[in-house]
């Protein structure tokens, strides 16, 4: 299937690792011009080289903290200056601190809100004028299945991420018909963070092997965790002309694990 994304300009936040990185890689393979940001210099440099090797489009990789509104604005402006416009935005963020409600501090609530919600607000606010000038502007927010079904010991993710879906639904109505806005709700995917958690659990003796640990992460009918590129495929599809009548949708990508 030709997604017709070659030559399009794409901005992906927090995309030097995990699901954001996987999304950026899919756009690069499609021939898009791709801009990514991260906070670790080595990850930024490595991601730039990897994306360059995947496709014919241009690559911009910069250091930017998505919890700093000035840095977000600068990232958007540098992307537009480099590519001559902006067609697609993908918002991503790291996971907030785990823990139950009674052990979560007030500062952790504010930090999670800036990282998960305000980063999307700042990114889409600055990107909006450029997306409306595109022939097919889109926004895709990478959130979590926790916005529909809570996950034990993840009170911040369970609570704060729901605001992103409310924002997405609102923007889908306000930005139409020029810009389509959707979200994906990932279940467990074999990202570097999950790999680290499983390896640590193996060292603690909770699992006999990495394979046993990663299998324990999945309660999906498909009987496995997802691969990051599978989420990237869905993000690219929702950004493409092949999904031109899809907006305001929160799409689970979880192997069927959600029961709601």
Short mmCIF file of C-alpha atoms in Angstrom, two decimals:
data_model
loop_
_atom_site.label_atom_id
_atom_site.label_comp_id
_atom_site.label_asym_id
_atom_site.label_seq_id
_atom_site.Cartn_x
_atom_site.Cartn_y
_atom_site.Cartn_z
CA UNK A 1 0.00 0.00 0.00
CA UNK A 2 1.38 3.39 -1.03
CA UNK A 3 0.84 5.76 1.89
CA UNK A 4 1.79 8.74 -0.31
CA UNK A 5 4.02 10.19 2.41
CA UNK A 6 7.14 10.69 0.30
CA UNK A 7 8.31 14.28 0.47
CA UNK A 8 5.99 15.17 3.36
CA UNK A 9 7.44 16.99 6.37
CA UNK A 10 6.98 15.20 9.69
CA UNK A 11 7.76 16.32 13.25
CA UNK A 12 8.00 13.67 15.97
CA UNK A 13 8.54 14.68 19.60
CA UNK A 14 10.60 12.59 22.04
CA UNK A 15 11.44 10.26 19.18
CA UNK A 16 15.01 9.13 19.78
CA UNK A 17 13.79 5.95 21.48
CA UNK A 18 10.79 3.68 21.86
CA UNK A 19 7.51 4.13 20.05
CA UNK A 20 8.25 7.68 18.94
CA UNK A 21 11.46 6.45 17.30
CA UNK A 22 9.62 3.59 15.61
CA UNK A 23 7.13 6.06 14.15
CA UNK A 24 9.89 8.32 12.87
CA UNK A 25 11.60 5.33 11.26
CA UNK A 26 8.45 4.38 9.37
CA UNK A 27 8.10 7.89 7.97
CA UNK A 28 11.76 7.83 6.95
CA UNK A 29 11.20 4.56 5.08
CA UNK A 30 8.28 6.20 3.29
CA UNK A 31 10.59 8.94 2.01
CA UNK A 32 9.33 11.70 4.30
CA UNK A 33 11.46 14.52 5.68
CA UNK A 34 11.61 13.71 9.41
CA UNK A 35 12.42 15.88 12.42
CA UNK A 36 12.93 14.32 15.85
CA UNK A 37 13.96 15.62 19.24
CA UNK A 38 15.40 14.11 22.39
CA UNK A 39 17.31 15.16 25.49
CA UNK A 40 20.28 12.78 25.32
CA UNK A 41 22.98 13.93 22.87
CA UNK A 42 24.18 10.42 22.05
CA UNK A 43 20.63 9.25 21.32
CA UNK A 44 19.99 12.29 19.12
CA UNK A 45 23.16 11.68 17.09
CA UNK A 46 22.51 7.95 16.74
CA UNK A 47 18.91 8.52 15.67
CA UNK A 48 20.00 11.07 13.05
CA UNK A 49 22.35 8.51 11.48
CA UNK A 50 19.78 5.72 11.62
CA UNK A 51 17.03 7.78 9.98
CA UNK A 52 19.43 9.02 7.30
CA UNK A 53 20.12 5.42 6.32
CA UNK A 54 16.45 4.46 5.98
CA UNK A 55 15.15 6.71 3.23
CA UNK A 56 15.72 9.50 0.74
CA UNK A 57 14.17 12.29 2.82
CA UNK A 58 15.98 14.89 4.89
CA UNK A 59 16.51 14.36 8.62
CA UNK A 60 16.61 16.90 11.43
CA UNK A 61 17.53 15.64 14.91
CA UNK A 62 17.93 18.15 17.73
CA UNK A 63 18.21 18.30 21.47
CA UNK A 64 14.97 19.66 22.92
CA UNK A 65 13.10 19.16 26.19
CA UNK A 66 9.38 18.76 25.52
CA UNK A 67 8.58 20.05 29.02
CA UNK A 68 10.08 23.43 28.12
CA UNK A 69 7.66 25.49 25.98
CA UNK A 70 10.43 27.66 24.53
CA UNK A 71 12.38 24.61 23.36
CA UNK A 72 9.24 23.09 21.85
CA UNK A 73 8.54 26.28 19.92
CA UNK A 74 12.13 26.42 18.70
CA UNK A 75 11.93 22.79 17.55
CA UNK A 76 8.79 23.46 15.53
CA UNK A 77 10.25 26.59 13.95
CA UNK A 78 13.54 24.88 13.08
CA UNK A 79 11.60 22.02 11.47
CA UNK A 80 9.57 24.40 9.31
CA UNK A 81 12.68 26.36 8.35
CA UNK A 82 14.55 23.17 7.42
CA UNK A 83 11.76 21.51 5.44
CA UNK A 84 9.86 24.51 4.13
CA UNK A 85 6.64 23.56 5.87
CA UNK A 86 5.00 20.95 8.05
CA UNK A 87 2.47 18.25 7.13
CA UNK A 88 2.33 15.81 10.04
CA UNK A 89 2.94 15.92 13.79
CA UNK A 90 3.41 12.89 16.03
CA UNK A 91 3.51 13.55 19.76
CA UNK A 92 5.24 11.12 22.06
CA UNK A 93 6.63 11.25 25.60
CA UNK A 94 8.34 9.00 28.08
CA UNK A 95 6.39 7.24 30.77
CA UNK A 96 5.76 9.09 34.05
CA UNK A 97 6.99 7.77 37.38
CA UNK A 98 5.20 4.55 38.42
CA UNK A 99 3.59 4.10 41.80
CA UNK A 100 0.27 4.06 43.66
CA UNK A 101 -1.67 7.19 44.57
CA UNK A 102 -0.61 7.32 48.24
CA UNK A 103 3.10 7.33 47.31
CA UNK A 104 2.90 9.88 44.48
CA UNK A 105 4.08 13.39 45.36
CA UNK A 106 2.47 16.64 44.27
CA UNK A 107 5.60 17.53 42.31
CA UNK A 108 5.33 14.23 40.38
CA UNK A 109 1.77 15.17 39.38
CA UNK A 110 2.90 18.52 37.97
CA UNK A 111 5.89 16.94 36.20
CA UNK A 112 3.70 14.28 34.60
CA UNK A 113 1.19 16.88 33.45
CA UNK A 114 3.87 18.96 31.74
CA UNK A 115 5.42 15.92 30.09
CA UNK A 116 2.24 14.18 28.94
CA UNK A 117 -0.26 16.98 28.36
CA UNK A 118 1.36 20.39 28.09
CA UNK A 119 4.00 19.04 25.71
CA UNK A 120 1.14 18.15 23.34
CA UNK A 121 -0.51 21.53 23.88
CA UNK A 122 2.70 23.44 23.13
CA UNK A 123 3.62 21.29 20.12
CA UNK A 124 0.22 21.41 18.45
CA UNK A 125 -0.32 25.10 19.22
CA UNK A 126 2.89 26.08 17.44
CA UNK A 127 2.43 23.55 14.63
CA UNK A 128 -1.21 24.40 13.90
CA UNK A 129 -0.66 27.36 11.51
CA UNK A 130 1.72 25.27 9.40
CA UNK A 131 -0.53 22.20 9.40
CA UNK A 132 -3.48 24.23 8.15
CA UNK A 133 -1.33 25.43 5.26
CA UNK A 134 -0.64 21.80 4.28
CA UNK A 135 -2.85 19.94 1.84
CA UNK A 136 -3.23 17.11 4.35
CA UNK A 137 -2.25 18.17 7.85
CA UNK A 138 -2.45 15.52 10.57
CA UNK A 139 -1.68 15.05 14.26
CA UNK A 140 -1.29 11.65 15.92
CA UNK A 141 -0.83 11.44 19.69
CA UNK A 142 0.88 8.36 21.11
CA UNK A 143 -0.72 7.75 24.51
CA UNK A 144 -1.47 4.44 26.27
CA UNK A 145 -4.19 1.88 26.72
CA UNK A 146 -4.31 3.18 30.31
CA UNK A 147 -6.62 5.98 29.12
CA UNK A 148 -9.36 3.35 28.86
CA UNK A 149 -8.38 0.69 31.37
CA UNK A 150 -6.29 1.57 34.41
CA UNK A 151 -3.05 -0.29 35.06
CA UNK A 152 -2.04 -1.12 38.62
CA UNK A 153 0.61 1.14 40.19
CA UNK A 154 0.47 3.66 37.31
CA UNK A 155 -1.76 6.33 38.81
CA UNK A 156 -0.08 9.15 36.88
CA UNK A 157 -0.41 7.46 33.50
CA UNK A 158 -3.96 6.33 34.27
CA UNK A 159 -5.06 9.82 35.26
CA UNK A 160 -3.05 12.36 33.31
CA UNK A 161 -2.96 10.70 29.89
CA UNK A 162 -6.76 10.88 29.66
CA UNK A 163 -6.44 14.64 29.15
CA UNK A 164 -4.61 13.97 25.88
CA UNK A 165 -7.59 12.07 24.50
CA UNK A 166 -9.95 14.86 25.54
CA UNK A 167 -7.64 17.35 23.82
CA UNK A 168 -7.47 15.16 20.71
CA UNK A 169 -11.27 14.91 20.46
CA UNK A 170 -11.60 18.68 20.87
CA UNK A 171 -8.93 19.49 18.30
CA UNK A 172 -10.41 17.01 15.84
CA UNK A 173 -13.60 19.08 15.82
CA UNK A 174 -11.97 22.50 15.97
CA UNK A 175 -9.27 21.81 13.36
CA UNK A 176 -11.50 20.08 10.81
CA UNK A 177 -11.59 19.89 7.88
CA UNK A 178 -8.04 21.18 7.32
CA UNK A 179 -6.32 19.02 9.95
CA UNK A 180 -7.16 15.51 11.11
CA UNK A 181 -6.31 14.56 14.73
CA UNK A 182 -6.17 11.02 16.13
CA UNK A 183 -4.52 9.07 18.95
CA UNK A 184 -3.10 5.58 19.33
CA UNK A 185 -3.35 3.64 22.58
CA UNK A 186 -0.43 1.22 22.74
CA UNK A 187 -0.39 -1.86 24.86
CA UNK A 188 2.89 -3.54 25.79
CA UNK A 189 5.56 -3.21 23.10
CA UNK A 190 9.15 -4.43 23.24
CA UNK A 191 10.72 -1.00 23.65
CA UNK A 192 14.10 -0.32 25.29
CA UNK A 193 12.31 0.65 28.52
CA UNK A 194 10.45 -2.66 28.74
CA UNK A 195 13.66 -4.50 27.86
CA UNK A 196 15.43 -2.80 30.76
CA UNK A 197 12.61 -3.62 33.17
CA UNK A 198 12.56 -7.27 32.12
CA UNK A 199 16.34 -7.62 32.33
CA UNK A 200 16.29 -6.09 35.82
CA UNK A 201 13.57 -8.55 36.86
CA UNK A 202 15.65 -11.45 35.53
CA UNK A 203 18.61 -10.25 37.60
CA UNK A 204 16.36 -10.15 40.67
CA UNK A 205 15.38 -13.75 40.01
CA UNK A 206 11.74 -13.02 39.16
CA UNK A 207 12.08 -14.77 35.79
CA UNK A 208 14.37 -17.54 34.58
CA UNK A 209 15.10 -15.81 31.29
CA UNK A 210 14.45 -12.69 29.24
CA UNK A 211 12.03 -14.66 27.06
CA UNK A 212 9.99 -15.68 30.10
CA UNK A 213 9.96 -12.11 31.37
CA UNK A 214 8.84 -10.53 28.11
CA UNK A 215 6.11 -13.15 27.74
CA UNK A 216 4.79 -12.17 31.17
CA UNK A 217 4.21 -8.63 29.94
CA UNK A 218 1.53 -9.71 27.52
CA UNK A 219 -2.01 -10.55 28.51
CA UNK A 220 -3.20 -10.12 24.91
CA UNK A 221 -5.16 -12.69 22.91
CA UNK A 222 -2.35 -12.55 20.33
CA UNK A 223 -0.13 -14.03 23.07
CA UNK A 224 2.83 -11.71 22.62
CA UNK A 225 3.94 -8.13 23.12
CA UNK A 226 3.99 -5.83 20.14
CA UNK A 227 7.04 -4.76 18.21
CA UNK A 228 7.63 -1.00 18.04
CA UNK A 229 7.49 -1.00 14.26
CA UNK A 230 3.94 -2.34 14.41
CA UNK A 231 2.89 0.79 16.27
CA UNK A 232 4.86 2.92 13.81
CA UNK A 233 2.92 1.36 10.93
CA UNK A 234 -0.38 2.44 12.48
CA UNK A 235 0.86 5.98 13.16
CA UNK A 236 1.98 6.34 9.54
CA UNK A 237 -1.34 5.00 8.27
CA UNK A 238 -3.31 7.48 10.37
CA UNK A 239 -1.13 10.26 8.96
CA UNK A 240 -1.63 9.17 5.37
CA UNK A 241 -4.25 9.76 2.70
CA UNK A 242 -5.34 6.14 3.16
CA UNK A 243 -7.10 7.21 6.38
CA UNK A 244 -8.53 10.45 5.01
CA UNK A 245 -11.95 9.92 6.63
CA UNK A 246 -10.57 9.07 10.07
CA UNK A 247 -10.39 11.81 12.70
CA UNK A 248 -11.17 12.07 16.41
CA UNK A 249 -10.35 8.39 16.89
CA UNK A 250 -8.44 6.79 19.78
CA UNK A 251 -7.21 3.52 18.28
CA UNK A 252 -5.94 0.69 20.52
CA UNK A 253 -2.80 -1.07 19.30
CA UNK A 254 -2.59 -3.69 22.00
CA UNK A 255 -3.03 -7.17 20.52
CA UNK A 256 -6.62 -7.20 21.80
CA UNK A 257 -5.70 -6.96 25.49
CA UNK A 258 -8.32 -4.36 26.37
CA UNK A 259 -11.70 -5.75 27.27
CA UNK A 260 -13.62 -2.47 27.05
#
